[in-house]
Coordinates of C-alpha atoms in Angstrom, one line a residue:
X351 CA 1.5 -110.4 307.5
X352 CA 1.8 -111.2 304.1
X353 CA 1.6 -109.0 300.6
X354 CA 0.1 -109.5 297.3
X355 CA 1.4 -107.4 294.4
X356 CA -0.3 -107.6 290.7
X357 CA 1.5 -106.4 287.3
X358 CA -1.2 -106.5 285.1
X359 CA 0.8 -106.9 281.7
X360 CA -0.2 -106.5 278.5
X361 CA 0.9 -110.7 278.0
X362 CA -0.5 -111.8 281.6
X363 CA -1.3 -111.2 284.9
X364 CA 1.5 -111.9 287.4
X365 CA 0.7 -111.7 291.3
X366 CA 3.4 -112.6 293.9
X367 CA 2.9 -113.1 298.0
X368 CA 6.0 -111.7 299.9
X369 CA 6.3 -112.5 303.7
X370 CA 6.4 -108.7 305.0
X371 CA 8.6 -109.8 308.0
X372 CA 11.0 -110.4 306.0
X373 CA 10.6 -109.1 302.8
X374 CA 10.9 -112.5 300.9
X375 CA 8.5 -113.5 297.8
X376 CA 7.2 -116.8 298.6
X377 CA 5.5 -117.8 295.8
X378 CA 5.0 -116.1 291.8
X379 CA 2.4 -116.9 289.0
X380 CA 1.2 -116.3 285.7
X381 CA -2.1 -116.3 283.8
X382 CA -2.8 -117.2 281.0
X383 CA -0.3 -119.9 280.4
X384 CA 0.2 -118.7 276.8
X385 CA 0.4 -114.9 275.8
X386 CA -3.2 -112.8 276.1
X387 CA -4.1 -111.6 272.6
X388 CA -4.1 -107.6 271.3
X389 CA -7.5 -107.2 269.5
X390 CA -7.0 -105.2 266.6
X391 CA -9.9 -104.5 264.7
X392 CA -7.9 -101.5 262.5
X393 CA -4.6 -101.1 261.8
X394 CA -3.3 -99.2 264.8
X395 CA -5.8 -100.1 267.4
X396 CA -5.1 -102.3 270.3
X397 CA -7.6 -103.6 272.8
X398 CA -8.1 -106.1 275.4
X399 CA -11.3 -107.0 277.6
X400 CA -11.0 -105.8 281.0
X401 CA -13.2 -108.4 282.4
X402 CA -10.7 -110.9 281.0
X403 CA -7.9 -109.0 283.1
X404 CA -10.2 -109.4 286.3
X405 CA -11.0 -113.1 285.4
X406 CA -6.7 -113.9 284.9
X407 CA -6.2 -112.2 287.4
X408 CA -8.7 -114.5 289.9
X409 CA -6.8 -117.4 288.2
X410 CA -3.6 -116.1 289.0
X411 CA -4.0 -115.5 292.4
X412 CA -5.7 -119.2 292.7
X413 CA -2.8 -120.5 291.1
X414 CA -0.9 -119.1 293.6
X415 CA -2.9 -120.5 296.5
X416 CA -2.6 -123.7 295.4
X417 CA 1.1 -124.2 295.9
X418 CA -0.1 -124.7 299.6
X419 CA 3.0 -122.5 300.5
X420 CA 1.1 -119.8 302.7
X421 CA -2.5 -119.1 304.1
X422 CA -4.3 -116.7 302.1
X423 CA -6.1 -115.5 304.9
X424 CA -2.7 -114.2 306.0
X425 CA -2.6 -111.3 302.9
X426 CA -3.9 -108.2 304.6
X427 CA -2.6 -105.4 301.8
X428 CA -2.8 -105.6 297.6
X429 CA -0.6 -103.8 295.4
X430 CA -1.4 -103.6 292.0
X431 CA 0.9 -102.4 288.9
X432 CA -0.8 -102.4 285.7
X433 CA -0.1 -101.3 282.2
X434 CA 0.2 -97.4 281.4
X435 CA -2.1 -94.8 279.9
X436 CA -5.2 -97.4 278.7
X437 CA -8.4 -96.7 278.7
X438 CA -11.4 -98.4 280.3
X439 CA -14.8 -96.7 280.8
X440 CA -17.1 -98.0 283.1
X441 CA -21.8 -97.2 283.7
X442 CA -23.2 -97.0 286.9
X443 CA -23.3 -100.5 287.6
X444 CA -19.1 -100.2 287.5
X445 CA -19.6 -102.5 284.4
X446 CA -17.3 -101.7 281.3
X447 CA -19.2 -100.3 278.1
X448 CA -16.4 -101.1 275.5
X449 CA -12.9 -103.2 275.4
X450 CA -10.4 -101.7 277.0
X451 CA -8.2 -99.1 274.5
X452 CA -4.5 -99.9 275.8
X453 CA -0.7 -97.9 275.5
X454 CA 0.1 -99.2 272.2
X455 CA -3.1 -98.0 270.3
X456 CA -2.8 -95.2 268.1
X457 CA -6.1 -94.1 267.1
X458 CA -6.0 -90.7 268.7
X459 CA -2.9 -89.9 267.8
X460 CA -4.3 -86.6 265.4
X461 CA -6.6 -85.8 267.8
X462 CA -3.6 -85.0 270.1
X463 CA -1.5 -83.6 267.7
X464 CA -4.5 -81.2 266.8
X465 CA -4.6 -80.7 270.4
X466 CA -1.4 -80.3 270.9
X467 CA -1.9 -77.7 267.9
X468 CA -3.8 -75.7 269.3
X469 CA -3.2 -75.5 273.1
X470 CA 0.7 -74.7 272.8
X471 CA 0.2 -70.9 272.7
X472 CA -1.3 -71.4 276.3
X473 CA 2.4 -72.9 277.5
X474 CA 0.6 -76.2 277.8
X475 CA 4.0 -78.3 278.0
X476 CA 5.2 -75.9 280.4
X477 CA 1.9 -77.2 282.7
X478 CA 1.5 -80.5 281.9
X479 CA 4.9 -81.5 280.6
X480 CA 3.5 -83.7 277.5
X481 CA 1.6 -83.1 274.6
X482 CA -1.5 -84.9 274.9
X483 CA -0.6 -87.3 272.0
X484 CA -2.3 -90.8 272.8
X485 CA -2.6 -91.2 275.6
X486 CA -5.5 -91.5 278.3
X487 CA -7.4 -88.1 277.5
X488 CA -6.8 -88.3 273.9
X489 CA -8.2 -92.0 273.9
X490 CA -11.4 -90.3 276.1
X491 CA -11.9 -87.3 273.1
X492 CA -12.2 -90.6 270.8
X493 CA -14.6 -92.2 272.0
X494 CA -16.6 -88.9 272.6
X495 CA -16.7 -88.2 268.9
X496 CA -16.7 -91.2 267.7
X497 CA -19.3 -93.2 269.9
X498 CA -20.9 -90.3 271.1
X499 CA -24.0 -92.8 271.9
X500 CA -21.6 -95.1 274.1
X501 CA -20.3 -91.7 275.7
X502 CA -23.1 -90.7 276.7
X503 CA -23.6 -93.5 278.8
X504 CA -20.0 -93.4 281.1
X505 CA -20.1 -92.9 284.5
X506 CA -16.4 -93.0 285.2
X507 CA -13.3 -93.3 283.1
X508 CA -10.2 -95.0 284.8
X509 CA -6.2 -96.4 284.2
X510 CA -6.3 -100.2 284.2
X511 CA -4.8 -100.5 287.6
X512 CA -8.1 -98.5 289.1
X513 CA -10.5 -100.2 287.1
X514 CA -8.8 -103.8 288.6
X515 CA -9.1 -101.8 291.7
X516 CA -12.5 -101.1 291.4
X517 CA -13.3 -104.6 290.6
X518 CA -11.5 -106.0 294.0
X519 CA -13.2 -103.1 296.7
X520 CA -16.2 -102.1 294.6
X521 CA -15.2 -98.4 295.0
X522 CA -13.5 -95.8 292.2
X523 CA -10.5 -93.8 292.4
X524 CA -7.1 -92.8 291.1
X525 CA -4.1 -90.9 292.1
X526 CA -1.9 -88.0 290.8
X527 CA 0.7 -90.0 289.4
X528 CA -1.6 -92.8 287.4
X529 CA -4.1 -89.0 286.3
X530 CA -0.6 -87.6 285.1
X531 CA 0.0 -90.5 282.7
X532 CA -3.3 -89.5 281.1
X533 CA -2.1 -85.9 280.0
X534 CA -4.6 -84.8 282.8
X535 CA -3.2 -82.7 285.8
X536 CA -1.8 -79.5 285.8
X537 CA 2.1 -79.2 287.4
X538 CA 1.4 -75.5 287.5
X539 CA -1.8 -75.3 289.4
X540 CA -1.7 -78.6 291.1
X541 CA -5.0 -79.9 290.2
X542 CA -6.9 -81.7 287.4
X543 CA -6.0 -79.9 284.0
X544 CA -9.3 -77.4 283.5
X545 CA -7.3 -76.4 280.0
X546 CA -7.7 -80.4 278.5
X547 CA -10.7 -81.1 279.8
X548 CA -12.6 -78.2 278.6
X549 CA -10.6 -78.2 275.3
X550 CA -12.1 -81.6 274.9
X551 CA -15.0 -80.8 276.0
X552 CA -14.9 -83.7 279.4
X553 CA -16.9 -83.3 282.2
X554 CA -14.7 -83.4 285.5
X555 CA -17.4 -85.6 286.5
X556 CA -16.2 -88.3 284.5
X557 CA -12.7 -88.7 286.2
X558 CA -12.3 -90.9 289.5
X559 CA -11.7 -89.5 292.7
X560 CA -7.8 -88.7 293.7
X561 CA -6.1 -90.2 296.7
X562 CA -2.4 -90.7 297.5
X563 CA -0.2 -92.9 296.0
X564 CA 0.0 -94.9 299.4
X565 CA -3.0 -95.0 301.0
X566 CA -6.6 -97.3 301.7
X567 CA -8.4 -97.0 298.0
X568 CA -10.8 -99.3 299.8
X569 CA -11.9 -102.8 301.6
X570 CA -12.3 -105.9 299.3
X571 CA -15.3 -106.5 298.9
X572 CA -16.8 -110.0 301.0
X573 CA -17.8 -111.7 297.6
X574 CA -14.4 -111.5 296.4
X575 CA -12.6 -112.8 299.6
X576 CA -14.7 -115.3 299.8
X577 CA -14.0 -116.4 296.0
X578 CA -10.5 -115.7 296.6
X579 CA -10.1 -117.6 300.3
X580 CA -8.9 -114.1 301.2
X581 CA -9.1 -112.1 304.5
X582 CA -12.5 -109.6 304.3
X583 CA -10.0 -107.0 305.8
X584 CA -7.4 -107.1 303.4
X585 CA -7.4 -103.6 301.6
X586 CA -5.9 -102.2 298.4
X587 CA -3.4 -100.0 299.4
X588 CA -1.2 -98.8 296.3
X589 CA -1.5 -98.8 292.6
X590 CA 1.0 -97.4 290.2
X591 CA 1.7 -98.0 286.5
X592 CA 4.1 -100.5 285.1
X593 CA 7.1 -98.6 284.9
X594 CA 6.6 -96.1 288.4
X595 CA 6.0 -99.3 289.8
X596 CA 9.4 -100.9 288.5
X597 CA 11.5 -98.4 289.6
X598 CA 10.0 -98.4 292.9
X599 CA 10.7 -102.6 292.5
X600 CA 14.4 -101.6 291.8
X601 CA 14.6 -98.7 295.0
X602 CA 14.5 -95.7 292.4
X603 CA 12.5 -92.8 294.1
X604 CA 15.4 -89.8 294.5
X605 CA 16.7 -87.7 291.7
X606 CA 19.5 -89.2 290.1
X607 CA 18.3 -92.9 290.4
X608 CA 17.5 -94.3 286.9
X609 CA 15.5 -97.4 286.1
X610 CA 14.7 -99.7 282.6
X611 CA 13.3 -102.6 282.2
X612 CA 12.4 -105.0 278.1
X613 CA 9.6 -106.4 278.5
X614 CA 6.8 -106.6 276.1
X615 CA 7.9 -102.8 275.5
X616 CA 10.9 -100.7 276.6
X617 CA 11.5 -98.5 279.2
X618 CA 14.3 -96.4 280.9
X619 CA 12.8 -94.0 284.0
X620 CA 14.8 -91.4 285.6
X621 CA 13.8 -89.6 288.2
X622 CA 14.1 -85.7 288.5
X623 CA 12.8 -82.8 291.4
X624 CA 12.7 -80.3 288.2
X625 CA 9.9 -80.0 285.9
X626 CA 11.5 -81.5 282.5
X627 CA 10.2 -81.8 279.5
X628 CA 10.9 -82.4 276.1
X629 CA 9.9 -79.5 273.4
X630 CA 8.7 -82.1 271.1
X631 CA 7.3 -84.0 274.0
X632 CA 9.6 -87.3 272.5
X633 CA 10.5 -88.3 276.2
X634 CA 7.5 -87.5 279.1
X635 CA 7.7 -86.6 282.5
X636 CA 4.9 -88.0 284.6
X637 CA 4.5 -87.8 288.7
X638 CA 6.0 -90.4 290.7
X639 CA 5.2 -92.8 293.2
X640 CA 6.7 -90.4 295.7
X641 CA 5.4 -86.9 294.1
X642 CA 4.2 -84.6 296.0
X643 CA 3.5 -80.6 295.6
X644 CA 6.4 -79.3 297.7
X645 CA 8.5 -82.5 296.9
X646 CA 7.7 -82.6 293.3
X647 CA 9.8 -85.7 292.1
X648 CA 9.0 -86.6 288.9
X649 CA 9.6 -89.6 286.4
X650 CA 11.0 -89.2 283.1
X651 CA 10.0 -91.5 280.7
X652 CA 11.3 -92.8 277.3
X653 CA 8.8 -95.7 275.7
X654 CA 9.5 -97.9 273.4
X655 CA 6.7 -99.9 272.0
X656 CA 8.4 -102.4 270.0
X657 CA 10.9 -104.6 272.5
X658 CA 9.8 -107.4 274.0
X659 CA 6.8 -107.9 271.5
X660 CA 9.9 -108.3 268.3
X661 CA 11.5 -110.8 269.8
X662 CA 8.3 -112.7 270.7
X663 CA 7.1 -112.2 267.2
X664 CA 10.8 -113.6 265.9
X665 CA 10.1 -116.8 268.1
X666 CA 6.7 -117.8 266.5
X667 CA 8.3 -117.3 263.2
X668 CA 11.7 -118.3 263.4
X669 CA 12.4 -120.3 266.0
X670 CA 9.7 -123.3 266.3
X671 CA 10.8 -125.5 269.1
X672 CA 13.2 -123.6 270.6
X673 CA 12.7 -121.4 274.3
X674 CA 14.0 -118.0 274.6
X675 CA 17.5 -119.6 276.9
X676 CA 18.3 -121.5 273.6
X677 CA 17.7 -119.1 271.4
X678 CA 19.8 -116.6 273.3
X679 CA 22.3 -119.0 273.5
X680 CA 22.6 -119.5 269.5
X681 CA 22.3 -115.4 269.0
X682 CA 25.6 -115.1 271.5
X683 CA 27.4 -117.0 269.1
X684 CA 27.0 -114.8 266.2
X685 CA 29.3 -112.1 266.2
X686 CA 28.4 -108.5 267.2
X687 CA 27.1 -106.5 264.8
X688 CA 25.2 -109.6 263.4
X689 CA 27.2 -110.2 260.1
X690 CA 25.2 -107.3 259.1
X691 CA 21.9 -107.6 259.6
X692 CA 20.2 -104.6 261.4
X693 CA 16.8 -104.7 262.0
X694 CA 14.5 -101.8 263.4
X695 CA 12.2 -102.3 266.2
X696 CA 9.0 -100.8 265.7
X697 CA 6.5 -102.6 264.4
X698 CA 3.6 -102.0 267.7
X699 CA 2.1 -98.9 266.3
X700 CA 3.1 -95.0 266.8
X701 CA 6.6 -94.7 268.7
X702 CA 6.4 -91.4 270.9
X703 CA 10.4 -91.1 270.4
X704 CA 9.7 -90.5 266.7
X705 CA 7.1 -87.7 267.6
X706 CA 4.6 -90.6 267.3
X707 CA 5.4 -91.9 263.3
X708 CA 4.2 -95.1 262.9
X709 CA 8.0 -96.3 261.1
X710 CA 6.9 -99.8 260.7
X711 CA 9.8 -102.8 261.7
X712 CA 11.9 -103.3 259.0
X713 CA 14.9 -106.2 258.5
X714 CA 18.2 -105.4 256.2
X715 CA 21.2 -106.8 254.5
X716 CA 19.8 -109.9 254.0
X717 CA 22.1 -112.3 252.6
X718 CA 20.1 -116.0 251.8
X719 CA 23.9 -117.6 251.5
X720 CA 25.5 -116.2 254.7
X721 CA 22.5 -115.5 257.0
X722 CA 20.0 -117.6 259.7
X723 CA 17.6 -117.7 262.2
X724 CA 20.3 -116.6 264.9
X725 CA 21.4 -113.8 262.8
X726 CA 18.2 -112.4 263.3
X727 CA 18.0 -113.5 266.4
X728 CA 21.1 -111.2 267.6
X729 CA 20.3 -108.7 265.2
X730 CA 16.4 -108.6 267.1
X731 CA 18.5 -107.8 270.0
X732 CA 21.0 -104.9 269.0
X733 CA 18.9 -103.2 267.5
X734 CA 16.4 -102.7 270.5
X735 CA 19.4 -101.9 272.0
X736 CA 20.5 -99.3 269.8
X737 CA 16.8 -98.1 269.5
X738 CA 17.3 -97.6 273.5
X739 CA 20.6 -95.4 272.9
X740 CA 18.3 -93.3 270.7
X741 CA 15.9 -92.7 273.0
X742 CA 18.6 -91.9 276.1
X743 CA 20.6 -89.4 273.9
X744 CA 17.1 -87.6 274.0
X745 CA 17.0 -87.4 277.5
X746 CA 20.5 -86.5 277.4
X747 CA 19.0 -83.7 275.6
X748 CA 17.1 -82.8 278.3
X749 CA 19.3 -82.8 280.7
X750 CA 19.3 -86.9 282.0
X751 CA 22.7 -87.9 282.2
X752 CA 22.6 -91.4 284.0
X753 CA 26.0 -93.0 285.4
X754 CA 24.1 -96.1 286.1
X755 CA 21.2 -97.8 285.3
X756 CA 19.1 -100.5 287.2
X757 CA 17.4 -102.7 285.8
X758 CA 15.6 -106.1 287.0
X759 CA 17.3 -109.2 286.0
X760 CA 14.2 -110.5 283.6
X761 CA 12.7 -110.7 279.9
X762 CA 15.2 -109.4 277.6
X763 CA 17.7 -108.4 280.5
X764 CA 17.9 -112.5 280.6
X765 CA 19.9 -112.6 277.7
X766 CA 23.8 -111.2 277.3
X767 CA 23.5 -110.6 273.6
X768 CA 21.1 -107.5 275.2
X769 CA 22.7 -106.9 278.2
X770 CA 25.8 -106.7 276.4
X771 CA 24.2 -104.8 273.5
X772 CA 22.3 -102.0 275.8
X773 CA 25.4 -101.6 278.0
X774 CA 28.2 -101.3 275.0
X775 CA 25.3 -99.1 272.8
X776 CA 24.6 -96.6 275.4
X777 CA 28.0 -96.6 277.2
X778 CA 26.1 -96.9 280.9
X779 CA 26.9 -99.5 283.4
X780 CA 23.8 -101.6 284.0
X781 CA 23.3 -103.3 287.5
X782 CA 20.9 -106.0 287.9
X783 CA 18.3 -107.1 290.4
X784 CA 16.2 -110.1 290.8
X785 CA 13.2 -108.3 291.3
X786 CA 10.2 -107.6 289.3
X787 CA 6.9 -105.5 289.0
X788 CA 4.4 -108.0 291.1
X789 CA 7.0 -108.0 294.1
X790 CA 7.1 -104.2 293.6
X791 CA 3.4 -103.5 293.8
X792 CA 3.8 -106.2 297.0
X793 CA 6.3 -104.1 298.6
X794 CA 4.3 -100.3 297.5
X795 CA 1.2 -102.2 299.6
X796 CA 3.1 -102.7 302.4
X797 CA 4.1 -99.6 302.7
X798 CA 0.8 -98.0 302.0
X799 CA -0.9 -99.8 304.5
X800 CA 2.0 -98.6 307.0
X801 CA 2.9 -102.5 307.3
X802 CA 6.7 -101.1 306.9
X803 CA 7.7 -97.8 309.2
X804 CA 9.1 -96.3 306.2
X805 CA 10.8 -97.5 302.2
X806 CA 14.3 -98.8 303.9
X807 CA 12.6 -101.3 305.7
X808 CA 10.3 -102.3 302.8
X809 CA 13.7 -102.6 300.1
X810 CA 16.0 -103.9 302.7
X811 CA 16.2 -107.4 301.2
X812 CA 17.0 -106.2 298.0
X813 CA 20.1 -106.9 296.8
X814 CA 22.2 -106.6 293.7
X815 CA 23.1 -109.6 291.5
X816 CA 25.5 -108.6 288.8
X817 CA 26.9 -105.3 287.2
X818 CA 27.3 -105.2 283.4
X819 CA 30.2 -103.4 282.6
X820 CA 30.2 -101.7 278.8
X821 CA 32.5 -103.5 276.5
X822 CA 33.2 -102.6 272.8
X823 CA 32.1 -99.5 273.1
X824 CA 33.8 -98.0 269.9
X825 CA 32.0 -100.9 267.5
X826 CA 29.0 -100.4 269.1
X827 CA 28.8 -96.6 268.4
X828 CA 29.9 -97.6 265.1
X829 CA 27.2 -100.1 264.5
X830 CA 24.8 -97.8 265.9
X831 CA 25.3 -95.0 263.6
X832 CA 24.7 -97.5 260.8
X833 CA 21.6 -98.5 262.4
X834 CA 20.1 -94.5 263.3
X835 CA 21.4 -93.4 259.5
X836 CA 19.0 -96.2 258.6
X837 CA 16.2 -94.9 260.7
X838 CA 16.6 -91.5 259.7
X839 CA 15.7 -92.5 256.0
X840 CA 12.7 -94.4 257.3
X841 CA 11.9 -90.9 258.8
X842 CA 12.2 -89.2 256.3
X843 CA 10.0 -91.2 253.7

């Protein structure tokens, strides 16, 4: 029996197949070669076509095919991982009515303040954890008063991973923990959030059906196998968002565990059995992978947008004709602390950390006589790092104290300028996997189609590369108080 897990990124679709009998990827792949564009039409928007995601993601799984390496009939279960709290609203011929409005966009940002506004005299953190900010709801009131015409005409409104879903079984439905992301279910009365929905005035109608986490959300359908040279009885068995999903990837489901990863954006996930949440709703607490009513572990979240994306940016810039290995290589031979340069990370729209200010990215100390590409190269780096410890004194706010932190050994964590940076800023051993999202969603499929008796067997080949002790310590903390006195002023403007 063999898996097929999806991470559909904001940059590409990337599938793996893992051998379930032994819990070994065999193959990985990528499409589009080169990074999938944001459409931004406004400043703050971000959108991307969701039939585009359902055509890379054919391609990727072809791709994969053709390395010959295993039978495709062989997959019998499909994980799928996708981007968190987007927006993609569908007719009732399942066909989508508009782009796709993803994480990063920023456009209903005052709608969910005003919401936020208004509901807090009903204790709506204290029921839903998060103010409804941007996220899937808010981006749903949007279109509703702002294409009323095109609202009119939605059948259902769905998370990425259910609308890619959708698109491989024909059929429509969610779970708790992807619903929860949107700012849509209640902790308190364990159901879809009446108190949103009506204050928004959306018909309950409009959201997808609810199953478990790990369970049949349907049968592919027989055009798609036989596009796809798959199995007609291969079934979709568990979807999750992008960061759920990696700390399932890294074995992070009891309370205690803790889980980041740097890709395009940065993450670090804790998981919790209490009900947190942050008054100013700067960190958020969503349901897990393994949430359940009586059980009710929960994933606390800190986002932040602008990670990944800066040093990708930096590279089309700064660093024609070099790959990220080299230039890594020429930022670990600039000293720490950069000569000082500091540069602030958040240039991809409304950071929730900074109760959603849009602060802009912003480089300093510039010195044209003493200063290169690899000064910003390293100073790229610390300061995502030190926008990280930021966001985890937060948490320690709220009562997340990690000891250790897991992280898979990929995209930033590739480079020991940041590993280095992240462990000395935030004063947390960091141990490192070679695992990643698409093996993840593999591994939450087989265990949703009860391929694996139970998640020791499923994670029993996963095994620990490297630990990254903190080091300087002291001139990190000093650098970093530099770097948040900076931030502060940005803040304050």
């Amino acid at each position: 029996m063999l898996l097929l897990g999806i991470d559909l990124g904001t940059s590409s679709i990337k599938v793996s197949i893992v051998d379930a009998a032994t819990n070994t990827k065999i193959v990985s792949t990528s499409f589009p070669e080169s990074e999938a564009p944001i459409l931004s039409d406004k400043v703050g928007w971000a959108e991307q076509d969701p039939i585009t995601w359902w055509a890379n993601t054919k391609e990727a799984i072809q791709k994969a095919n053709q390395s010959g390496l295993y039978n495709p009939k062989d997959i019998g279960a499909i994980g799928i991982a996708y981007q968190m709290h987007g927006l993609v609203v569908v007719d009732s011929d399942h066909k989508p009515l508009r782009n796709a409005i993803i994480w990063c966009d920023s456009r209903a940002v005052e709608l969910g303040n005003n919401a936020f506004s208004q509901l807090q005299g009903q204790s709506f953190l204290a029921t839903h954890l998060n103010s409804p900010g941007n996220f899937t709801a808010s981006k749903l009131a949007w279109v509703k008063q702002y294409e009323p015409k095109l609202y009119g005409q939605i059948y259902k409104f769905m998370l990425p991973g259910d609308y890619l879903s959708m698109c491989f079984t024909g059929e429509i439905n969610s779970n708790v923990s992807s619903i929860s992301e949107g700012v849509l279910w209640d902790f308190a009365a364990h159901r879809l959030s009446e108190t949103l929905l009506s204050y928004y005035g959306i018909e309950e109608t409009l959201v997808p059906d609810l199953s478990p986490v790990f369970s049949t959300y349907g049968r592919i359908r027989p055009t798609v196998a036989d596009e796809l040279g798959l199995s007609s009885e291969v079934v979709v068995s568990f979807k999750a968002g992008d960061q759920p999903n990696n700390a399932l990837s890294l074995n992070v489901f009891e309370p205690g565990e803790v889980a980041a990863t740097a890709g395009t954006s940065g993450v670090i996930y804790a998981v919790t059995d209490k009900l947190i949440y942050d008054q100013q709703s700067r960190v958020n607490t969503f349901a897990h992978v393994n949430y359940k009513d009586d059980k009710p572990n929960m994933g606390v979240l800190l986002c932040i947008n602008g990670t990944g994306i800066q040093n990708s940016w930096l590279k089309k810039i700064t660093a024609m004709g070099y790959d990220y290995p080299q230039i890594n290589e020429l930022a670990a031979a600039i000293p720490i602390g950069s000569d000082g340069v500091q540069i602030l990370p958040f240039g991809n729209g409304a950071e929730r950390m900074l109760l959603n200010k849009t602060v802009h990215a912003h480089i300093e100390n510039l010195d044209f006589v003493r200063h290169d590409a690899a000064h910003l190269w390293r100073a790229a780096q610390e300061g995502i790092a030190f926008a990280f410890r930021y966001g985890l004194d937060i948490m320690r706010e709220n009562g997340i104290a990690p000891e250790i932190i897991r992280a898979g050994h990929a995209n930033l964590f590739l480079s020991k300028v940041f590993q280095q940076s992240f462990a000395g800023a935030t004063g947390i051993p960091v141990e490192l996997y070679d695992n990643d999202g698409s093996v993840g969603a593999a591994l939450g499929a087989g265990i949703g189609a009860g391929i694996y008796v139970d998640r020791k067997e499923a994670f029993s080949n996963l095994k620990r590369q490297r630990i990254v002790e903190p080091k300087e310590i002291e001139r990190y903390n000093e650098l970093y108080h530099k770097w948040k006195k900076s931030l502060e002023y940005k803040l304050s403007i």
